[in-house]
Coordinates of C-alpha atoms in Angstrom, one line a residue:
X1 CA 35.5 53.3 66.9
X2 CA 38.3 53.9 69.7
X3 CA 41.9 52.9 68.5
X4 CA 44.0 50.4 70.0
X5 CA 46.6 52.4 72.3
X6 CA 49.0 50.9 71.0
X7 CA 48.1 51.6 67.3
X8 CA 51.3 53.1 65.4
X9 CA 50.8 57.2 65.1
X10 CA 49.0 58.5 62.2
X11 CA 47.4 60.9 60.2
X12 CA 44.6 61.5 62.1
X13 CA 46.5 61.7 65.0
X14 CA 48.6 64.6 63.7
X15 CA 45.5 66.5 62.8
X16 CA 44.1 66.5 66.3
X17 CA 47.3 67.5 67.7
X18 CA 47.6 70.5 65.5
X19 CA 43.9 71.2 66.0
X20 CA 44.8 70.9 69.7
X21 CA 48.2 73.1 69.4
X22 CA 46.2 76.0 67.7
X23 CA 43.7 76.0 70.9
X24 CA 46.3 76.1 73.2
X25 CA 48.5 78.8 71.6
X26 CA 45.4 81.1 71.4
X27 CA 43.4 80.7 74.6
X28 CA 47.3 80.2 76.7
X29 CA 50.1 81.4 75.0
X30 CA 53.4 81.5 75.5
X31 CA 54.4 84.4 77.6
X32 CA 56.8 86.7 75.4
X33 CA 60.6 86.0 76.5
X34 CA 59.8 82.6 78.2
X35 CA 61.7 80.7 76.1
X36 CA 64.8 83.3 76.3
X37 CA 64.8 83.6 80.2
X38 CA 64.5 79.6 80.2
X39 CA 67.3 79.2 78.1
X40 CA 69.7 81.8 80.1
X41 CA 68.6 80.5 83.4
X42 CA 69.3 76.7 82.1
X43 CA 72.9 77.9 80.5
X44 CA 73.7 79.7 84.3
X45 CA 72.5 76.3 86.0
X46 CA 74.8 74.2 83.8
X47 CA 78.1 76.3 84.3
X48 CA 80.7 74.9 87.1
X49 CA 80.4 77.7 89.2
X50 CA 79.9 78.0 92.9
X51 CA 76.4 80.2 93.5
X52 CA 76.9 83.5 95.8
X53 CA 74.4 84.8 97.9
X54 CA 72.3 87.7 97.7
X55 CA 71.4 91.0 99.8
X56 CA 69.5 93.8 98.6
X57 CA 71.3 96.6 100.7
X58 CA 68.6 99.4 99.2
X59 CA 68.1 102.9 97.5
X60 CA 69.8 105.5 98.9
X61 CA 68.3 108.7 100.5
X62 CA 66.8 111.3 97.9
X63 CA 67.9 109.1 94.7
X64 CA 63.8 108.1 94.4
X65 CA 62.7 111.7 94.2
X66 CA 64.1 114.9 92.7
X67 CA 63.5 117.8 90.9
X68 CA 63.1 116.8 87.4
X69 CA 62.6 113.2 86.7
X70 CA 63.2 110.9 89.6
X71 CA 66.7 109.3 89.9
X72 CA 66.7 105.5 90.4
X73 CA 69.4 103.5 92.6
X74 CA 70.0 100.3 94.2
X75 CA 72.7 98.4 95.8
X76 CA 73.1 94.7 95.8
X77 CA 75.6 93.2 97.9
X78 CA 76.2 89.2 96.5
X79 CA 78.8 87.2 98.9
X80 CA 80.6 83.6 99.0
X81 CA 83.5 82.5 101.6
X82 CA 86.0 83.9 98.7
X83 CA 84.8 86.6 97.9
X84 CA 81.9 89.6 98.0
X85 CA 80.9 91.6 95.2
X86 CA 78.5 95.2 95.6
X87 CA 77.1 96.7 92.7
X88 CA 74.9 99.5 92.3
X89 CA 72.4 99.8 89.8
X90 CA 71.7 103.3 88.2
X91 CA 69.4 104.6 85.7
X92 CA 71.9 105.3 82.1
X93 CA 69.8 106.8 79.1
X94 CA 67.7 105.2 76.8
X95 CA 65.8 103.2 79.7
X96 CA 69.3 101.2 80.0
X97 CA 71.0 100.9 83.5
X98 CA 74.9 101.5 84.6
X99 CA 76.4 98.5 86.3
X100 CA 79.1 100.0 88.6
X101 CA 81.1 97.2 91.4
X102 CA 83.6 96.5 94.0
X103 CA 85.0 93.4 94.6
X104 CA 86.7 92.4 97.8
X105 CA 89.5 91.6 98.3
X106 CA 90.1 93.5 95.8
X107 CA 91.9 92.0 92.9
X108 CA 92.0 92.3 88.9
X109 CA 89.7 90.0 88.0
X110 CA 87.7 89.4 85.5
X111 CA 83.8 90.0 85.2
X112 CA 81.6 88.9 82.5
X113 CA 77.9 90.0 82.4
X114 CA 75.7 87.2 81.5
X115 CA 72.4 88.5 80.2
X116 CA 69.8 86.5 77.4
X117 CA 70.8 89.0 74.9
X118 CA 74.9 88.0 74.8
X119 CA 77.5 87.6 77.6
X120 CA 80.0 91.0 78.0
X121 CA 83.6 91.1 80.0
X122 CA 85.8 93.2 81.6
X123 CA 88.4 93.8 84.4
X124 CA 88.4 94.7 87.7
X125 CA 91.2 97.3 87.8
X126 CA 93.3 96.6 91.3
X127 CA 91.2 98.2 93.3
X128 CA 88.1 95.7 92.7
X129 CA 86.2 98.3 90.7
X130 CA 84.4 97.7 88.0
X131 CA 81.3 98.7 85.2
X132 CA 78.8 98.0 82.8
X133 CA 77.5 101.1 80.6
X134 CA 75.1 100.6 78.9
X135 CA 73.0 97.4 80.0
X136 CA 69.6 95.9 78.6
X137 CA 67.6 96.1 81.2
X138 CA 65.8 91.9 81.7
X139 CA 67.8 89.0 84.0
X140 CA 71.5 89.2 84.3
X141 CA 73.9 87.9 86.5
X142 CA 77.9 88.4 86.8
X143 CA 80.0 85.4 87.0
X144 CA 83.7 86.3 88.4
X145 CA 86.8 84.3 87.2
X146 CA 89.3 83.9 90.0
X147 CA 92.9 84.4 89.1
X148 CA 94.2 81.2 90.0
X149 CA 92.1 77.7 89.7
X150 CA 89.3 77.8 91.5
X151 CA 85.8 77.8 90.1
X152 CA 84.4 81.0 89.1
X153 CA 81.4 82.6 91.2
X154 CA 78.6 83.7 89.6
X155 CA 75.7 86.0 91.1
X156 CA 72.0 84.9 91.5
X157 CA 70.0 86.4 88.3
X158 CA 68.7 89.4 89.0
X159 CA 66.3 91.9 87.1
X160 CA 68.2 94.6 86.3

């Protein structure tokens, strides 16, 4: 005996579901930080922030290979009519990464790193710089707050 579609939802009902629920979490489960990189990348989308643009500028000569363990570098250059912002990413210890930046012009401003595991801030001292020691490495982006009232910019996320 088929229901009516539009009989009200009961307890048989519920018990196919969860029958249904428990096939799909073993044979296709959720990958492992789905739900965390969803939620950062949803929190990014809804902030009031004008979007830069991104340019992966490279590894520098002889920072892949060395001696002892190899050293790893890259350099992302991020830009928007107000303003560009370089960073380069370098291997800190514990499987972390240093954050070190430039902003030009140059100006203090404020940075905040915006990663799934908590937001962190500091100043760009007058010369633009800037850094982030230690940093989880997963998706991050930096959102800059300019000093008068213009909408902050905030960087593409990017595995770090």
């Amino acid at each position: 005996m088929t229901p009516a579609p539009d009989a009200p939802f009961d307890e048989r009902d519920a018990a196919v579901l969860a029958v249904l629920g428990r096939a799909v979490a073993l044979l296709d489960p959720v990958p492992d930080g789905l739900v965390e990189r969803s939620l950062f990348a949803m929190t990014l989308a809804s902030l009031e922030a004008e979007v830069m643009s991104m340019r992966h500028v490279g590894t520098p000569a002889g920072a892949v290979r060395g001696d002892a363990a190899p050293v790893e570098a890259r350099t992302i250059t991020f830009t928007h009519d107000s303003l560009t912002v370089m960073v380069a990413l370098s291997a800190s210890g514990d499987g972390q990464v240093r954050i070190d930046g430039w902003l030009s012009p140059a100006a203090p401003l404020v940075v905040e790193l915006r990663q799934p595991s908590g937001d962190r801030s500091t100043m760009a001292d007058g010369d633009g710089r800037f850094s982030f020691d230690p940093v989880d490495r997963g998706p991050a982006s930096l959102l800059v707050r300019p000093a008068d009232d213009a909408a902050p910019v905030v960087t593409p996320v990017v595995e770090l």
